[in-house]
Short mmCIF file of C-alpha atoms and ligand atoms in Angstrom, two decimals:
data_model
loop_
_atom_site.label_atom_id
_atom_site.label_comp_id
_atom_site.label_asym_id
_atom_site.label_seq_id
_atom_site.Cartn_x
_atom_site.Cartn_y
_atom_site.Cartn_z
CA MET A 737 0.34 0.03 0.41
CA ASP A 738 1.69 3.29 -1.26
CA ILE A 739 0.27 6.11 1.47
CA VAL A 740 2.29 8.67 -0.57
CA ASN A 741 1.57 8.86 -4.48
CA PRO A 742 5.03 8.12 -6.29
CA ALA A 743 5.72 11.41 -7.43
CA LEU A 744 5.04 12.95 -4.26
CA ASN A 745 7.36 10.45 -3.03
CA GLU A 746 10.37 11.14 -5.17
CA TYR A 747 9.80 14.66 -4.55
CA LEU A 748 9.43 14.35 -0.89
CA LEU A 749 12.68 12.16 -1.14
CA ALA A 750 14.46 14.78 -2.88
CA HIS A 751 13.57 17.28 -0.46
CA CYS A 752 14.90 15.79 3.02
CA THR A 753 18.87 16.29 4.14
CA ALA A 754 21.25 14.02 1.39
CA ALA A 755 22.45 10.73 2.46
CA ASP A 756 25.80 10.90 2.51
CA ASP A 757 28.23 7.94 0.95
CA VAL A 758 27.98 5.45 3.45
CA LEU A 759 24.52 5.20 3.43
CA ARG A 760 24.51 5.46 -0.32
CA ASP A 761 27.05 2.58 -0.30
CA LEU A 762 25.63 1.11 2.39
CA VAL A 763 21.90 0.37 0.14
CA GLU A 764 23.33 -0.75 -2.44
CA GLU A 765 25.35 -3.45 -0.73
CA THR A 766 22.63 -4.32 1.20
CA ARG A 767 20.19 -4.78 -1.92
CA VAL A 768 23.10 -7.03 -3.62
CA ALA A 769 23.78 -8.97 -0.82
CA THR A 770 20.52 -9.72 1.20
CA ALA A 771 18.42 -9.81 -1.89
CA GLY A 772 14.68 -10.17 -1.04
CA ALA A 773 15.59 -9.26 2.45
CA ALA A 774 16.90 -5.59 1.01
CA GLY A 775 13.15 -4.29 1.70
CA MET A 776 13.48 -4.38 5.69
CA GLN A 777 15.91 -1.41 5.64
CA ILE A 778 14.56 1.84 6.37
CA SER A 779 13.89 4.69 4.12
CA HIS A 780 16.54 7.73 3.22
CA ASP A 781 13.38 9.73 4.61
CA GLU A 782 12.76 7.42 7.68
CA GLY A 783 16.18 7.49 8.45
CA ALA A 784 16.56 11.62 8.10
CA PHE A 785 13.39 11.44 9.90
CA LEU A 786 15.47 9.08 13.38
CA THR A 787 18.39 11.33 12.97
CA LEU A 788 16.35 14.72 13.59
CA LEU A 789 14.37 13.39 16.43
CA VAL A 790 17.47 11.72 18.44
CA ARG A 791 19.34 15.72 17.57
CA LEU A 792 15.55 16.71 19.00
CA VAL A 793 15.38 14.79 22.13
CA GLY A 794 18.89 15.39 22.98
CA ALA A 795 19.56 12.24 23.22
CA ARG A 796 22.58 10.04 24.90
CA ASN A 797 21.69 6.90 25.42
CA ALA A 798 19.68 5.12 23.00
CA VAL A 799 18.39 1.88 22.05
CA GLU A 800 17.97 -0.07 18.57
CA VAL A 801 15.73 -3.41 18.17
CA GLY A 802 16.49 -4.62 14.56
CA VAL A 803 19.43 -3.67 13.30
CA PHE A 804 19.68 -5.74 10.11
CA THR A 805 22.53 -4.11 7.81
CA GLY A 806 23.08 -1.09 9.78
CA TYR A 807 21.16 1.73 7.85
CA SER A 808 18.92 2.79 11.17
CA SER A 809 21.54 2.35 13.47
CA ILE A 810 24.11 4.97 11.43
CA CYS A 811 21.14 7.53 11.58
CA ILE A 812 20.92 6.83 15.30
CA ALA A 813 24.38 6.80 16.45
CA ARG A 814 25.81 9.66 14.31
CA ALA A 815 23.00 12.06 15.94
CA LEU A 816 24.47 11.30 19.76
CA PRO A 817 27.22 13.11 21.38
CA ALA A 818 30.72 11.41 20.83
CA ASP A 819 30.68 10.09 24.42
CA GLY A 820 26.78 8.89 23.95
CA ARG A 821 25.81 5.40 23.13
CA LEU A 822 23.87 2.98 21.05
CA LEU A 823 22.83 -0.36 22.52
CA ALA A 824 21.58 -2.14 19.01
CA CYS A 825 20.06 -5.59 19.31
CA ASP A 826 19.41 -8.54 16.75
CA VAL A 827 19.76 -12.30 15.78
CA SER A 828 21.84 -12.01 12.32
CA ALA A 829 25.46 -12.36 13.12
CA GLU A 830 25.52 -12.20 9.50
CA TRP A 831 23.06 -9.26 8.22
CA THR A 832 24.54 -7.28 11.52
CA SER A 833 28.34 -7.88 9.67
CA ILE A 834 27.60 -5.57 6.94
CA ALA A 835 26.58 -3.08 9.95
CA GLN A 836 29.64 -3.35 11.51
CA ARG A 837 31.54 -2.39 8.84
CA TYR A 838 29.33 0.59 7.99
CA TRP A 839 29.83 1.72 11.63
CA GLN A 840 33.56 1.48 10.74
CA ARG A 841 33.75 3.59 7.83
CA ALA A 842 30.95 6.32 9.83
CA GLY A 843 33.37 6.78 12.23
CA LEU A 844 30.51 5.12 15.14
CA SER A 845 31.81 1.37 16.00
CA GLU A 846 33.30 3.30 19.38
CA ARG A 847 29.27 4.06 20.16
CA ILE A 848 27.50 1.03 19.32
CA ASP A 849 27.39 -1.62 21.01
CA LEU A 850 25.76 -4.62 19.30
CA ARG A 851 24.28 -7.42 21.60
CA LEU A 852 23.77 -10.96 19.40
CA ALA A 853 20.27 -12.14 21.07
CA PRO A 854 16.74 -12.33 21.07
CA ALA A 855 16.28 -8.58 21.96
CA VAL A 856 13.64 -10.07 24.74
CA GLU A 857 16.36 -11.21 26.48
CA THR A 858 18.45 -8.94 26.36
CA LEU A 859 16.19 -5.83 27.23
CA ARG A 860 15.61 -7.61 30.31
CA ALA A 861 19.02 -7.81 31.40
CA LEU A 862 18.95 -4.05 31.39
CA PRO A 863 18.57 -2.54 35.07
CA GLY A 864 15.58 -0.83 35.95
CA ASP A 865 16.29 2.59 36.11
CA PRO A 866 14.98 5.24 33.70
CA VAL A 867 18.18 6.46 31.79
CA ILE A 868 16.87 5.94 28.09
CA ASP A 869 16.39 8.33 26.19
CA PHE A 870 15.41 7.28 22.44
CA ALA A 871 14.73 3.99 21.51
CA PHE A 872 13.68 2.46 17.90
CA ILE A 873 11.95 -0.70 17.19
CA ASP A 874 11.98 -2.71 14.20
CA ALA A 875 12.40 -6.19 14.66
CA ASP A 876 9.94 -9.16 14.75
CA LYS A 877 6.50 -8.22 14.83
CA THR A 878 5.27 -10.33 17.28
CA GLY A 879 7.67 -9.18 19.71
CA TYR A 880 6.66 -5.77 19.37
CA PRO A 881 4.20 -5.25 23.02
CA GLN A 882 7.52 -6.96 24.71
CA TYR A 883 9.65 -4.37 23.36
CA TYR A 884 7.55 -1.79 23.90
CA GLU A 885 6.91 -2.41 27.86
CA GLU A 886 10.46 -3.18 28.36
CA LEU A 887 11.84 0.01 26.64
CA VAL A 888 8.99 2.45 28.12
CA THR A 889 9.33 1.82 32.18
CA ARG A 890 13.19 2.60 31.15
CA LEU A 891 12.72 5.54 29.14
CA ARG A 892 13.69 8.73 31.22
CA PRO A 893 10.99 11.53 31.28
CA GLY A 894 10.66 13.05 28.05
CA GLY A 895 12.46 10.45 25.92
CA LEU A 896 10.92 9.05 23.24
CA ILE A 897 10.07 5.49 21.36
CA VAL A 898 9.72 5.05 18.10
CA LEU A 899 8.39 2.20 16.12
CA ASP A 900 8.03 0.84 12.78
CA ASN A 901 5.21 -0.56 10.37
CA VAL A 902 3.01 -0.19 12.60
CA LEU A 903 0.32 0.25 9.69
CA ARG A 904 1.47 -3.55 8.25
CA SER A 905 0.75 -2.22 5.08
CA GLY A 906 -2.97 -1.38 5.51
CA ARG A 907 -3.32 -5.08 7.40
CA VAL A 908 -4.35 -3.09 11.18
CA VAL A 909 -7.55 -1.79 9.08
CA ASP A 910 -8.15 -5.77 7.21
CA PRO A 911 -10.31 -7.74 9.68
CA SER A 912 -9.05 -10.74 8.10
CA ALA A 913 -6.19 -10.17 9.01
CA GLN A 914 -5.33 -12.50 12.00
CA ASP A 915 -1.26 -13.46 11.60
CA ALA A 916 0.82 -13.89 14.98
CA ALA A 917 2.32 -10.07 13.62
CA ASP A 918 -1.00 -8.43 12.69
CA VAL A 919 -2.48 -9.55 16.16
CA ALA A 920 0.37 -8.41 17.73
CA VAL A 921 0.16 -5.01 16.04
CA ARG A 922 -3.05 -4.34 16.12
CA ALA A 923 -2.13 -4.97 20.40
CA VAL A 924 0.65 -2.79 20.91
CA ASN A 925 -0.86 0.08 19.05
CA ASP A 926 -3.78 0.11 21.23
CA THR A 927 -1.79 -0.40 24.67
CA ILE A 928 0.06 2.52 23.41
CA ALA A 929 -2.97 4.82 22.44
CA ALA A 930 -4.19 3.72 25.98
CA ASP A 931 -1.06 4.35 27.83
CA GLU A 932 -1.66 7.05 30.28
CA ARG A 933 2.21 7.23 30.64
CA VAL A 934 3.22 8.56 27.29
CA ASP A 935 1.60 11.22 24.81
CA THR A 936 1.72 9.43 20.96
CA VAL A 937 1.21 10.09 17.67
CA MET A 938 1.10 7.87 14.93
CA LEU A 939 2.46 9.63 11.12
CA PRO A 940 1.33 7.76 7.78
CA VAL A 941 5.71 7.67 6.82
CA ARG A 942 6.30 4.75 4.50
CA ASP A 943 4.47 1.41 6.43
CA GLY A 944 3.27 3.60 9.77
CA VAL A 945 5.28 5.15 12.41
CA THR A 946 4.79 5.75 16.02
CA LEU A 947 5.98 8.54 17.94
CA ALA A 948 5.41 7.62 21.91
CA ARG A 949 7.15 10.59 24.28
CA ARG A 950 7.37 9.50 28.03
CA ARG A 951 6.04 12.15 29.85
C1 SAM B 1541 13.46 -4.54 9.76
S1 SAM B 1541 14.93 -5.69 9.84
C2 SAM B 1541 15.61 -4.53 10.71
C3 SAM B 1541 15.93 -3.46 9.37
C4 SAM B 1541 16.54 -2.10 10.27
N1 SAM B 1541 16.37 -1.41 11.03
C5 SAM B 1541 17.63 -0.89 8.23
O1 SAM B 1541 17.48 0.28 8.96
O2 SAM B 1541 17.47 -1.53 8.10
C6 SAM B 1541 14.30 -6.80 11.30
C7 SAM B 1541 16.13 -6.97 11.99
O3 SAM B 1541 15.23 -7.75 13.30
C8 SAM B 1541 16.09 -9.03 13.54
N2 SAM B 1541 15.10 -9.67 14.30
C9 SAM B 1541 14.59 -10.70 14.17
N3 SAM B 1541 13.98 -11.39 15.23
C10 SAM B 1541 14.56 -10.79 16.45
C11 SAM B 1541 14.55 -10.57 17.54
N4 SAM B 1541 13.49 -11.69 18.41
N5 SAM B 1541 15.52 -10.46 18.32
C12 SAM B 1541 16.16 -9.26 17.94
N6 SAM B 1541 16.27 -8.92 16.26
C13 SAM B 1541 15.74 -9.58 15.62
C14 SAM B 1541 16.19 -9.92 12.35
O4 SAM B 1541 17.32 -10.34 11.79
C15 SAM B 1541 16.50 -8.21 11.05
O5 SAM B 1541 17.38 -8.09 11.05
#
């Protein structure tokens, strides 16, 4: 489902801060090296949006759930201060080996701590203190309710959680769409809308992006 018509899509992509060589090369290598999985990578405009949000929040301590080949982690980590940290969660050694090369090339390796394990285990093992400034959730959709809960309890007041793919290509409004991922994303969407711990907005960016800011 295209929310934005193709001509407007080209126009808006041309009017974001331009991607640098690192991101452009990463898109190309991901396309060649991961074949059908390359569609999982966030788009250029969404990456520019993440960079802006991290800067606006003034984040120092960030978490990403779902690294793949590292596009979104670069967009987040480069907006952190030099002593900032991004905890990057994934289960794929193969895909994140590409990410690690590009983090190196972008001069961001020192800022990014990769944890190869199911993200729910990594998040549950974190201290309970509310010290996270920014989090991006873009991994297995069935995990979204748990990822949101583990992160929102550790978010500092004013901190922001961003969730990707919250519209599931329109399946959230199709009652016949009942696979586990559809059910989980509808559930987390409903939880966030009713969650008094956060102010939230769901935006028609790409496949739907929710922002939830801790009160
Ligand atoms: C949509 S991709 C992430 C795309 C990435 N944000 C980007 O910009 O390129 C989803 C990622 O989630 C990872 N993943 C799947 N299940 C996971 C789990 N249980 N814990 C952590 N990561 C998981 C996959 O290995 C994959 O790399």
